[in-house]
CSV table of N, CA and C and ligand atoms in Angstrom, one decimal:
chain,number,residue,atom,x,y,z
A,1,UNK,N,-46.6,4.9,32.7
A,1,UNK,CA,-46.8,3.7,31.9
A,1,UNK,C,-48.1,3.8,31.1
A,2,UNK,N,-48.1,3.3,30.1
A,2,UNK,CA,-49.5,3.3,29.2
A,2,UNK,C,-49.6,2.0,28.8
A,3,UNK,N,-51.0,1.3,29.2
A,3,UNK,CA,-51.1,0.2,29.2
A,3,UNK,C,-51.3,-0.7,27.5
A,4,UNK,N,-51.5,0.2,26.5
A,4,UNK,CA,-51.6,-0.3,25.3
A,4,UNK,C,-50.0,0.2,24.6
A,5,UNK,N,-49.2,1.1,25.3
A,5,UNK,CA,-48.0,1.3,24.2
A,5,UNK,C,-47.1,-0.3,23.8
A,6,UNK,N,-46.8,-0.7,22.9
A,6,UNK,CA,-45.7,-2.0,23.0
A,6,UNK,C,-44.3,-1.6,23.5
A,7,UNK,N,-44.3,-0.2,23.6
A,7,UNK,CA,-43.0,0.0,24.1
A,7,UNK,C,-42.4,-0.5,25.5
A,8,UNK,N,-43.7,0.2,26.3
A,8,UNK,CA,-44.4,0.2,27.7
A,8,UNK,C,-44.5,-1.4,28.5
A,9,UNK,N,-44.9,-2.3,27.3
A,9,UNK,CA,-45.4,-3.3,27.6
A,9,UNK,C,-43.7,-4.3,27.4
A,10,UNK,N,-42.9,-3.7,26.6
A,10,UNK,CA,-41.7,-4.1,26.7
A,10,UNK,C,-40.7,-4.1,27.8
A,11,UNK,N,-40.8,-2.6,28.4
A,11,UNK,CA,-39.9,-2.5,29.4
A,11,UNK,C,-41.0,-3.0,30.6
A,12,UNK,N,-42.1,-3.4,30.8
A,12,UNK,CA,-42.7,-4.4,31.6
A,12,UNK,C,-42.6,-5.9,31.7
A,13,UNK,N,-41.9,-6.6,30.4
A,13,UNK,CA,-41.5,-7.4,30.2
A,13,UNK,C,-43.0,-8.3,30.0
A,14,UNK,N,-43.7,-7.6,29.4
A,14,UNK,CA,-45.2,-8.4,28.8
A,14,UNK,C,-44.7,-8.7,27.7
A,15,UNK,N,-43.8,-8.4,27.1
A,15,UNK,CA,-43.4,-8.6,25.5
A,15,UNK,C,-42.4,-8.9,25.2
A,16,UNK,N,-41.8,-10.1,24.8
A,16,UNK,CA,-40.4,-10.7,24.9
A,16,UNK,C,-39.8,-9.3,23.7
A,17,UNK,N,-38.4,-9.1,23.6
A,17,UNK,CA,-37.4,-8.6,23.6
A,17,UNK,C,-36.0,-9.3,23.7
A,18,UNK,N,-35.1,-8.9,22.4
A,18,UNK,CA,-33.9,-9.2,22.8
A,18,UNK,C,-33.0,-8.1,23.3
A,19,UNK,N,-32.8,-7.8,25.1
A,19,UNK,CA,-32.8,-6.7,25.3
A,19,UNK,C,-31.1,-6.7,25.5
A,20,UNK,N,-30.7,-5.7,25.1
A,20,UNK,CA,-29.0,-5.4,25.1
A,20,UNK,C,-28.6,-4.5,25.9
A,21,UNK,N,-29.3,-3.9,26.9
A,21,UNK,CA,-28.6,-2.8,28.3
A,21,UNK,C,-30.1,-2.8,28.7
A,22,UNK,N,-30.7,-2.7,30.0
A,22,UNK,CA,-31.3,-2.3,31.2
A,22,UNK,C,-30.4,-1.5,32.6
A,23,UNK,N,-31.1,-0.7,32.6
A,23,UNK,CA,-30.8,-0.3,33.7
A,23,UNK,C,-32.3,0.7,34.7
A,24,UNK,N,-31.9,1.1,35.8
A,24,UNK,CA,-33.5,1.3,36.2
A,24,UNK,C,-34.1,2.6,35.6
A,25,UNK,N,-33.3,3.5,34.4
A,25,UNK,CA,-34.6,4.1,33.7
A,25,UNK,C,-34.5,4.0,32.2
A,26,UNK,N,-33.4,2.9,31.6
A,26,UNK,CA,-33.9,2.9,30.5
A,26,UNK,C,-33.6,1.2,30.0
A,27,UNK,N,-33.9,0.8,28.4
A,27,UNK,CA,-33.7,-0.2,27.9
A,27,UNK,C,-33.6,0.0,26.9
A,28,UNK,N,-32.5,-1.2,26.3
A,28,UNK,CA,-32.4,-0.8,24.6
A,28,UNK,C,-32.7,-2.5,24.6
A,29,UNK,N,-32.8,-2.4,23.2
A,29,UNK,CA,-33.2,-3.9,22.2
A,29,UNK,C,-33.1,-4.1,21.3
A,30,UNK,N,-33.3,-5.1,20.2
A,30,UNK,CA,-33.4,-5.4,18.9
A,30,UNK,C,-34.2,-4.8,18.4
A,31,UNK,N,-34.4,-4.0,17.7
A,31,UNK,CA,-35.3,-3.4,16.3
A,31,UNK,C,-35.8,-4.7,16.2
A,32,UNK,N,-37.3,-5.2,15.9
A,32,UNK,CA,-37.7,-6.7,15.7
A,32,UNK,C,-37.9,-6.3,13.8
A,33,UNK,N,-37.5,-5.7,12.9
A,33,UNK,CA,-37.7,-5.8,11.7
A,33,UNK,C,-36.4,-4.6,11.2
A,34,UNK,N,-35.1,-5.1,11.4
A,34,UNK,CA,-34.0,-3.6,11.4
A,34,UNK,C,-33.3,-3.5,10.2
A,35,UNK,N,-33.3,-2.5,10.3
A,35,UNK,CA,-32.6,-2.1,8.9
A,35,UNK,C,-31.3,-3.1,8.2
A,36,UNK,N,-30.5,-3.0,9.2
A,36,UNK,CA,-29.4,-3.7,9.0
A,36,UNK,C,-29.5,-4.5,10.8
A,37,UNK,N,-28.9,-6.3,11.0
A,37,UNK,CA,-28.2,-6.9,11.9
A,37,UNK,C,-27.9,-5.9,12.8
A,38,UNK,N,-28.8,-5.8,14.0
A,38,UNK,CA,-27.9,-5.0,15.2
A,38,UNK,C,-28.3,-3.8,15.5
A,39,UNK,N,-29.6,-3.4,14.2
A,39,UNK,CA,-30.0,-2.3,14.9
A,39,UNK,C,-30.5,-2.4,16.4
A,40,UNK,N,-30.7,-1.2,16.9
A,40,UNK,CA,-31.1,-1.0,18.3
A,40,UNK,C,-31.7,0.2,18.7
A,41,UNK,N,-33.2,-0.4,19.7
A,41,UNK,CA,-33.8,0.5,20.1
A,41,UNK,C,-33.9,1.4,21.3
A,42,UNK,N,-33.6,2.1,22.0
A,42,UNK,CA,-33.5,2.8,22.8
A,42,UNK,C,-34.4,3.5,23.6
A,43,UNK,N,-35.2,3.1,24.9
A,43,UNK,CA,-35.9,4.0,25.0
A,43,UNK,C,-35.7,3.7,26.6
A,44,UNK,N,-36.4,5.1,27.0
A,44,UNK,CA,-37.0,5.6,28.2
A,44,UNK,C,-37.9,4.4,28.8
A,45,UNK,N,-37.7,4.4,30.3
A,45,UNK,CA,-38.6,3.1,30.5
A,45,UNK,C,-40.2,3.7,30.7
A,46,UNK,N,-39.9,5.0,31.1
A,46,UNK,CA,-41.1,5.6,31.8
A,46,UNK,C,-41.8,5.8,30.1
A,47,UNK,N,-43.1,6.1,30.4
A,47,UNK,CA,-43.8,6.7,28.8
A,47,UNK,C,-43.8,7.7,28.6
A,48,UNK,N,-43.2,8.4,27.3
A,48,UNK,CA,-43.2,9.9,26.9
A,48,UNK,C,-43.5,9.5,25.5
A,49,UNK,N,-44.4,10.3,25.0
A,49,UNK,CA,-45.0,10.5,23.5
A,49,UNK,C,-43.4,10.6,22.8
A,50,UNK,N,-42.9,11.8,22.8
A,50,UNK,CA,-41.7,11.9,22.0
A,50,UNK,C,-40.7,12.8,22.7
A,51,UNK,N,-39.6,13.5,21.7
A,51,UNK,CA,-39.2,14.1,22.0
A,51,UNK,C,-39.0,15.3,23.3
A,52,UNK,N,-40.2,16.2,22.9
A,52,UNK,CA,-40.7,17.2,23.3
A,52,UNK,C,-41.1,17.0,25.0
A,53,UNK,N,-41.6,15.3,25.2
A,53,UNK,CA,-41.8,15.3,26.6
A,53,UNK,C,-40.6,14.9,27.1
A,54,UNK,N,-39.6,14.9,26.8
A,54,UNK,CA,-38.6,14.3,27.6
A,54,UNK,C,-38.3,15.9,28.7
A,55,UNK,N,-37.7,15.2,29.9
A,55,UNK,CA,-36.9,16.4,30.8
A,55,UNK,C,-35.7,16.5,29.8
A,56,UNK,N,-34.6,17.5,30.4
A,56,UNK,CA,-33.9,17.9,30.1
A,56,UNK,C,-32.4,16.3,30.8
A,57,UNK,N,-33.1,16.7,31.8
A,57,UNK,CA,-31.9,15.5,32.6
A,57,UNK,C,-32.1,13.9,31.8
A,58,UNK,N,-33.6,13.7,31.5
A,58,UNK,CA,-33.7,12.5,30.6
A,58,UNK,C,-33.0,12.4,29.3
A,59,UNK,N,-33.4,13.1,28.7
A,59,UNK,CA,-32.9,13.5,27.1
A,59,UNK,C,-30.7,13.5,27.4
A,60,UNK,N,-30.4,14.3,28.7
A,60,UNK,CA,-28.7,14.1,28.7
A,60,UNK,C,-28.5,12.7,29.0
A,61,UNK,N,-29.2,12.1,30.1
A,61,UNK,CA,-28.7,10.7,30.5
A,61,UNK,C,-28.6,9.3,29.1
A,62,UNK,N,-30.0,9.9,28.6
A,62,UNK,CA,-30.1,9.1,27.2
A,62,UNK,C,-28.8,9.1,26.4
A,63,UNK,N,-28.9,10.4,25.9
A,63,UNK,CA,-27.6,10.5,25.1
A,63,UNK,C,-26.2,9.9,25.1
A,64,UNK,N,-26.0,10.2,26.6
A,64,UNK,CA,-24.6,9.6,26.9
A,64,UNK,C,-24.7,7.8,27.0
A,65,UNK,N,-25.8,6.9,27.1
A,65,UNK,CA,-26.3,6.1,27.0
A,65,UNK,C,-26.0,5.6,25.5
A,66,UNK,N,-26.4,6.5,24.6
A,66,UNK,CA,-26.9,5.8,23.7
A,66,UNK,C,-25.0,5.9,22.7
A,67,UNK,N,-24.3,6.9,23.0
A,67,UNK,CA,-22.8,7.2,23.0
A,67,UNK,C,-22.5,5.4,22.8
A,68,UNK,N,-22.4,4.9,24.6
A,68,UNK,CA,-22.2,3.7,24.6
A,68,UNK,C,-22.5,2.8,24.2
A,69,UNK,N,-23.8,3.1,23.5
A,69,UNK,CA,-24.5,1.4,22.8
A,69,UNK,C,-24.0,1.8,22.0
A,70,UNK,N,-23.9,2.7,21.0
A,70,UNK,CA,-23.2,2.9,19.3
A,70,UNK,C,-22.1,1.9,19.5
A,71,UNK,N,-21.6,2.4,20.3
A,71,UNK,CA,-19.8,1.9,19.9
A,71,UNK,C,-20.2,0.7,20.5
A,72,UNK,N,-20.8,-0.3,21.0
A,72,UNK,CA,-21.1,-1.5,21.5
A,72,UNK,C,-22.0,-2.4,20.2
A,73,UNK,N,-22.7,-1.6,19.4
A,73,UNK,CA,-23.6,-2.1,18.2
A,73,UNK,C,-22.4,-1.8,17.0
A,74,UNK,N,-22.0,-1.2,16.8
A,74,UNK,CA,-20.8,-1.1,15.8
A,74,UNK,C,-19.8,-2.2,15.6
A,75,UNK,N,-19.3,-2.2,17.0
A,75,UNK,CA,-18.4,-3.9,17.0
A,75,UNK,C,-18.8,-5.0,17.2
A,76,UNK,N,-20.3,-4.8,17.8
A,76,UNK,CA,-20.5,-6.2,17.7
A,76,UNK,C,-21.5,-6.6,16.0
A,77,UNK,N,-21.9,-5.3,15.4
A,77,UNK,CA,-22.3,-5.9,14.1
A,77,UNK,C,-21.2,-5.8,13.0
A,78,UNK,N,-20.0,-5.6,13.7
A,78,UNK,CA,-18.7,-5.0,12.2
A,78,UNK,C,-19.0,-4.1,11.5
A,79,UNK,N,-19.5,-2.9,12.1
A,79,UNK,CA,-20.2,-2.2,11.1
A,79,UNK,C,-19.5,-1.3,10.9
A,80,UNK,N,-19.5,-0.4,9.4
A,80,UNK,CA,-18.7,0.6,9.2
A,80,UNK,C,-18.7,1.6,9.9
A,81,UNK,N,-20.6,2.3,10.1
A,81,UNK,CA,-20.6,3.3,10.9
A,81,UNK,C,-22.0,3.2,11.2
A,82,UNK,N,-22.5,4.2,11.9
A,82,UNK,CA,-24.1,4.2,12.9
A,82,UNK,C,-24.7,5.1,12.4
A,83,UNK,N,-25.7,4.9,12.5
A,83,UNK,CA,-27.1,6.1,12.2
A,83,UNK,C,-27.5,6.5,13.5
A,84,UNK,N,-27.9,7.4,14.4
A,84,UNK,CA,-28.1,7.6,15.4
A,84,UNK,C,-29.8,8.4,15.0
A,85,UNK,N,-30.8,7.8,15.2
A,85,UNK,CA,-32.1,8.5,14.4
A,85,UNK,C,-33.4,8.5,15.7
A,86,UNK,N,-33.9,9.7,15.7
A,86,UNK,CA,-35.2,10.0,16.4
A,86,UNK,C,-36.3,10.3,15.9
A,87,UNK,N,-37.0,10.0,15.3
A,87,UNK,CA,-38.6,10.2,14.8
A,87,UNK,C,-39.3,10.5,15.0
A,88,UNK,N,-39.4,11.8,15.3
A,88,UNK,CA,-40.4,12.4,15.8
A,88,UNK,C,-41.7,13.0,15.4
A,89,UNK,N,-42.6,12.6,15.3
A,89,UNK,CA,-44.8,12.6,15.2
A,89,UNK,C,-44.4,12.0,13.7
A,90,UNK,N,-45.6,11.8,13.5
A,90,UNK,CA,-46.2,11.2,12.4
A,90,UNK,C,-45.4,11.3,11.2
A,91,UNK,N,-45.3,12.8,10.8
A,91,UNK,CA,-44.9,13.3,9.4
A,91,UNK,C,-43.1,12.9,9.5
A,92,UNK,N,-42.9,12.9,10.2
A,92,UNK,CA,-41.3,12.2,10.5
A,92,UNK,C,-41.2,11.1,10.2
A,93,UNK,N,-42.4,10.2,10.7
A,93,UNK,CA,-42.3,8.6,10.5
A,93,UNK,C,-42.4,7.5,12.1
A,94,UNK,N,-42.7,8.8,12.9
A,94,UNK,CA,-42.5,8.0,14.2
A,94,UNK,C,-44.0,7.1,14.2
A,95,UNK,N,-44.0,5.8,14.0
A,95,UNK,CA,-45.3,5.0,14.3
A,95,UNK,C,-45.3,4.6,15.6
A,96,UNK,N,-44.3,4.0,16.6
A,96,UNK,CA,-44.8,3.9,18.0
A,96,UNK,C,-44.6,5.1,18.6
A,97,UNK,N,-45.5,5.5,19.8
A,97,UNK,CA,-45.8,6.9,20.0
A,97,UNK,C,-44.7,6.5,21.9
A,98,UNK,N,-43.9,6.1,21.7
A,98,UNK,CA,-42.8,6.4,22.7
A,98,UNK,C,-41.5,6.5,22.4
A,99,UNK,N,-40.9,7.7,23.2
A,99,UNK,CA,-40.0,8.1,22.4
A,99,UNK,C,-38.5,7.1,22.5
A,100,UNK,N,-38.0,7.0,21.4
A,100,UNK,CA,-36.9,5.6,20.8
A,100,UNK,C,-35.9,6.7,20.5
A,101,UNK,N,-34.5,6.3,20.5
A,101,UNK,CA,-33.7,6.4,19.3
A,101,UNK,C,-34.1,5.1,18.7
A,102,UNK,N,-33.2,5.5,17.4
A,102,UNK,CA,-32.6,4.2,16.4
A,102,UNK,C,-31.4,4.3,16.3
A,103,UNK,N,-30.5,2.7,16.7
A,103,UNK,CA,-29.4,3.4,16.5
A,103,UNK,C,-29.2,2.1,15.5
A,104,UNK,N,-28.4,2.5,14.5
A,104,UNK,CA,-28.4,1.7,13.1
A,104,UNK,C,-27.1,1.6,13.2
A,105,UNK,N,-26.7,0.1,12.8
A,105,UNK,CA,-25.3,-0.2,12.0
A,105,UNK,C,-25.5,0.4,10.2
A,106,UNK,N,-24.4,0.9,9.8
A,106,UNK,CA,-24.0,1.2,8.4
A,106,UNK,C,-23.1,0.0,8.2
A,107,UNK,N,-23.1,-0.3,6.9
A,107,UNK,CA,-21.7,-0.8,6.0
A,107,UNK,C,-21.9,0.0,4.6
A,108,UNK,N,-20.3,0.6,4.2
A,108,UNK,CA,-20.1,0.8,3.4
A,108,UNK,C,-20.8,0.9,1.9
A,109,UNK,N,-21.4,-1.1,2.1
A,109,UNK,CA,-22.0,-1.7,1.2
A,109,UNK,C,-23.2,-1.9,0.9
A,110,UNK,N,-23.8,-1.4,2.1
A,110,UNK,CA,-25.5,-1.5,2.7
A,110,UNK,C,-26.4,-1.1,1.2
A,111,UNK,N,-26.1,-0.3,0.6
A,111,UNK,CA,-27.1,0.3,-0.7
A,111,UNK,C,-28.1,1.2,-0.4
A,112,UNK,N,-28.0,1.5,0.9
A,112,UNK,CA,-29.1,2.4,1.6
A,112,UNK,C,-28.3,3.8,1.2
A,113,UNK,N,-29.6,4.7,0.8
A,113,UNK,CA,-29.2,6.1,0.2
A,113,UNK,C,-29.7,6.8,1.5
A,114,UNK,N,-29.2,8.3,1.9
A,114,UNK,CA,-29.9,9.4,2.4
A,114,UNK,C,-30.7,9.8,1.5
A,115,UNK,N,-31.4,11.2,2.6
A,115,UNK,CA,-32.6,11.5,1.9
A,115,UNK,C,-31.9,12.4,0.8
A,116,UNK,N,-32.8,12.5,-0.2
A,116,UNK,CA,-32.8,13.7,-1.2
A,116,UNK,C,-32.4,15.0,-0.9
A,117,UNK,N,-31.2,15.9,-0.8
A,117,UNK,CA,-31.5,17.1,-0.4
A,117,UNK,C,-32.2,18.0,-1.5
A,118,UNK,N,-32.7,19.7,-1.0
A,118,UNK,CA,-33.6,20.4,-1.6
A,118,UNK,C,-33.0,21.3,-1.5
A,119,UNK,N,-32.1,22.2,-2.0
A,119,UNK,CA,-31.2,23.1,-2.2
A,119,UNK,C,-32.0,24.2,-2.2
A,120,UNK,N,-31.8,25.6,-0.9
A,120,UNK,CA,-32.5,26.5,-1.0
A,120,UNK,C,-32.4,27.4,-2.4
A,121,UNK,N,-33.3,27.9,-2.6
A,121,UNK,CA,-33.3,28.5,-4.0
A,121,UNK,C,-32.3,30.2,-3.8
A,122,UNK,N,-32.3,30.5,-3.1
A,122,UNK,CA,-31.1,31.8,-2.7
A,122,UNK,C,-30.5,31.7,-1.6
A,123,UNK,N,-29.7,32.7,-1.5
A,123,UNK,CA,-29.5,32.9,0.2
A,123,UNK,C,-30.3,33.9,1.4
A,124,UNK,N,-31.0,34.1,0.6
A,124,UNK,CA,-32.3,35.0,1.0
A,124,UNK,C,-32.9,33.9,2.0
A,125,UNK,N,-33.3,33.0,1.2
A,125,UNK,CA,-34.4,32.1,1.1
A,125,UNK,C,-33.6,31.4,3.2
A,126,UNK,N,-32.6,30.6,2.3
A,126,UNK,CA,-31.5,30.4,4.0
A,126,UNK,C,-31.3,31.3,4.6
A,127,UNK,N,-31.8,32.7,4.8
A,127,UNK,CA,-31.1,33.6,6.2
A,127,UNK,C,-32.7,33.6,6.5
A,128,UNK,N,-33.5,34.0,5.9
A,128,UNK,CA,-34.8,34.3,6.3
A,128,UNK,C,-35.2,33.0,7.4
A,129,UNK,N,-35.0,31.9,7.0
A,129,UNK,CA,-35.2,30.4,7.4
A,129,UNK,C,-34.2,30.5,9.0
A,130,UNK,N,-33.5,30.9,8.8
A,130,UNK,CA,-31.9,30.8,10.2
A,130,UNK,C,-32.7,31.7,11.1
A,131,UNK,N,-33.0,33.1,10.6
A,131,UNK,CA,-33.9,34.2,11.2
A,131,UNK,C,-34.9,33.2,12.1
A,132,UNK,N,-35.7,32.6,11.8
A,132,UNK,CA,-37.0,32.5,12.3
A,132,UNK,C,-36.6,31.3,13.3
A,133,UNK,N,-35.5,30.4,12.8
A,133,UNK,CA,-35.5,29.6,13.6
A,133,UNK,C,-34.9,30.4,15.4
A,134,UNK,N,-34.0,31.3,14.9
A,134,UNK,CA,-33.3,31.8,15.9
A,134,UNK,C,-33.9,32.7,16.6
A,135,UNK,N,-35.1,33.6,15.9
A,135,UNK,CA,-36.5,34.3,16.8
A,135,UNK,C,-37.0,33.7,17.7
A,136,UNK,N,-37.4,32.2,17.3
A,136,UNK,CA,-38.1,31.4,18.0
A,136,UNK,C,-37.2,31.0,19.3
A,137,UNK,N,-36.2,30.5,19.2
A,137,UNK,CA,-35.1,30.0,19.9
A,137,UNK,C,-35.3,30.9,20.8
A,138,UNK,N,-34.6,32.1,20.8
A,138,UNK,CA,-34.4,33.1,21.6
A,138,UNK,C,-35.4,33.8,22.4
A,139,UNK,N,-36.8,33.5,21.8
A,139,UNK,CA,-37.9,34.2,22.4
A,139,UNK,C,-38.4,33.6,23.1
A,140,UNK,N,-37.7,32.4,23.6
A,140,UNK,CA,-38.6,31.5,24.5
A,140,UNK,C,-38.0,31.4,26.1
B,201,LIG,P1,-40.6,4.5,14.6
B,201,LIG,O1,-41.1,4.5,13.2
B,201,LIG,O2,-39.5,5.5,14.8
B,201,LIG,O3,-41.8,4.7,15.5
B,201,LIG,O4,-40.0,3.1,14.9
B,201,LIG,C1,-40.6,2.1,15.5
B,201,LIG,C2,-39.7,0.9,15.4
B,201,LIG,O5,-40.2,-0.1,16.4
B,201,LIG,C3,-39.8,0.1,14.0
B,201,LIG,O6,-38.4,0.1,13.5
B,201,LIG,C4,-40.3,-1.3,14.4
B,201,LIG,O7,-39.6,-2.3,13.6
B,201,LIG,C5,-39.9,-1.4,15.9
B,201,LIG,N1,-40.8,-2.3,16.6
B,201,LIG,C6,-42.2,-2.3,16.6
B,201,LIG,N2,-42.6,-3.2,17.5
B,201,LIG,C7,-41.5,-3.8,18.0
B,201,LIG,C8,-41.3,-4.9,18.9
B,201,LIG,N3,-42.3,-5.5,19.5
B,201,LIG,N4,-40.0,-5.2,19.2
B,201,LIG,C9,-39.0,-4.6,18.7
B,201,LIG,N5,-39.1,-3.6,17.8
B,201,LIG,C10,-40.3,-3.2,17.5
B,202,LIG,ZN1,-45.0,3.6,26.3
């Protein structure tokens, strides 16, 4: 626990929440400013910066977790389809430093764009890029 995170202070129940699943290691809630009706936050009760500190058994139990809230946020907001999103450090956009999904209702009609894609300039450019990722991967 970290006594200044609002995440922290959420699953302590210092901080009202409209919370939509508890159970004894995680909590999900209302996005309090969401994209669309119904977004939902998802987190770890314990405190982890992000991604990178989750265990391995954390990060599976989550997932299958959060499987369930989709399709539970989907019907109960009528929504076309889900964004399932993790933000991870700063340059990503993550501002609370505990690690969340987001799980978003879509509609059809929402107006919300994805991001811009950036078209590699060859295929040089994408194998070199696959390369390095898969050096890394493998070397560890
Ligand atoms: P991120 O940018 O991924 O760190 O997202 C943080 C999210 O937390 C934002 O979408 C905020 O609207 C949301 N948020 C911040 N404070 C609260 C709070 N007290 N209750 C519910 N959601 C919150
Ligand atoms: Zn925290």
């Amino acid at each position: 626990m970290n006594n200044q995170c609002v995440f922290c202070k959420i699953a302590r129940k210092e901080l009202p929440a409209d919370i939509t699943h508890e159970d004894e290691d995680f909590l999900a809630f209302l996005d309090i400013n969401p994209v669309n009706r119904g977004h939902t936050l998802l987190i770890p009760k314990s405190h982890y910066a992000n991604l990178y500190d989750l265990s391995d058994e954390t990060i599976s139990k989550m997932s299958v977790l959060m499987k369930k809230i989709a399709a539970s946020v989907k019907r109960a907001a009528k929504a076309d389809g889900i964004n399932l999103i993790m933000n991870v450090e700063g340059a990503a956009g993550q501002i609370v430093p505990h690690a969340h999904f987001h799980i978003i209702p879509r509609f059809s009609n929402d107006g919300l764009r994805h991001w811009p894609g950036k078209p590699y300039a060859n295929k040089e450019e994408s194998a070199e890029m696959a390369n390095a990722i898969r050096r890394i991967a493998y070397s560890q």
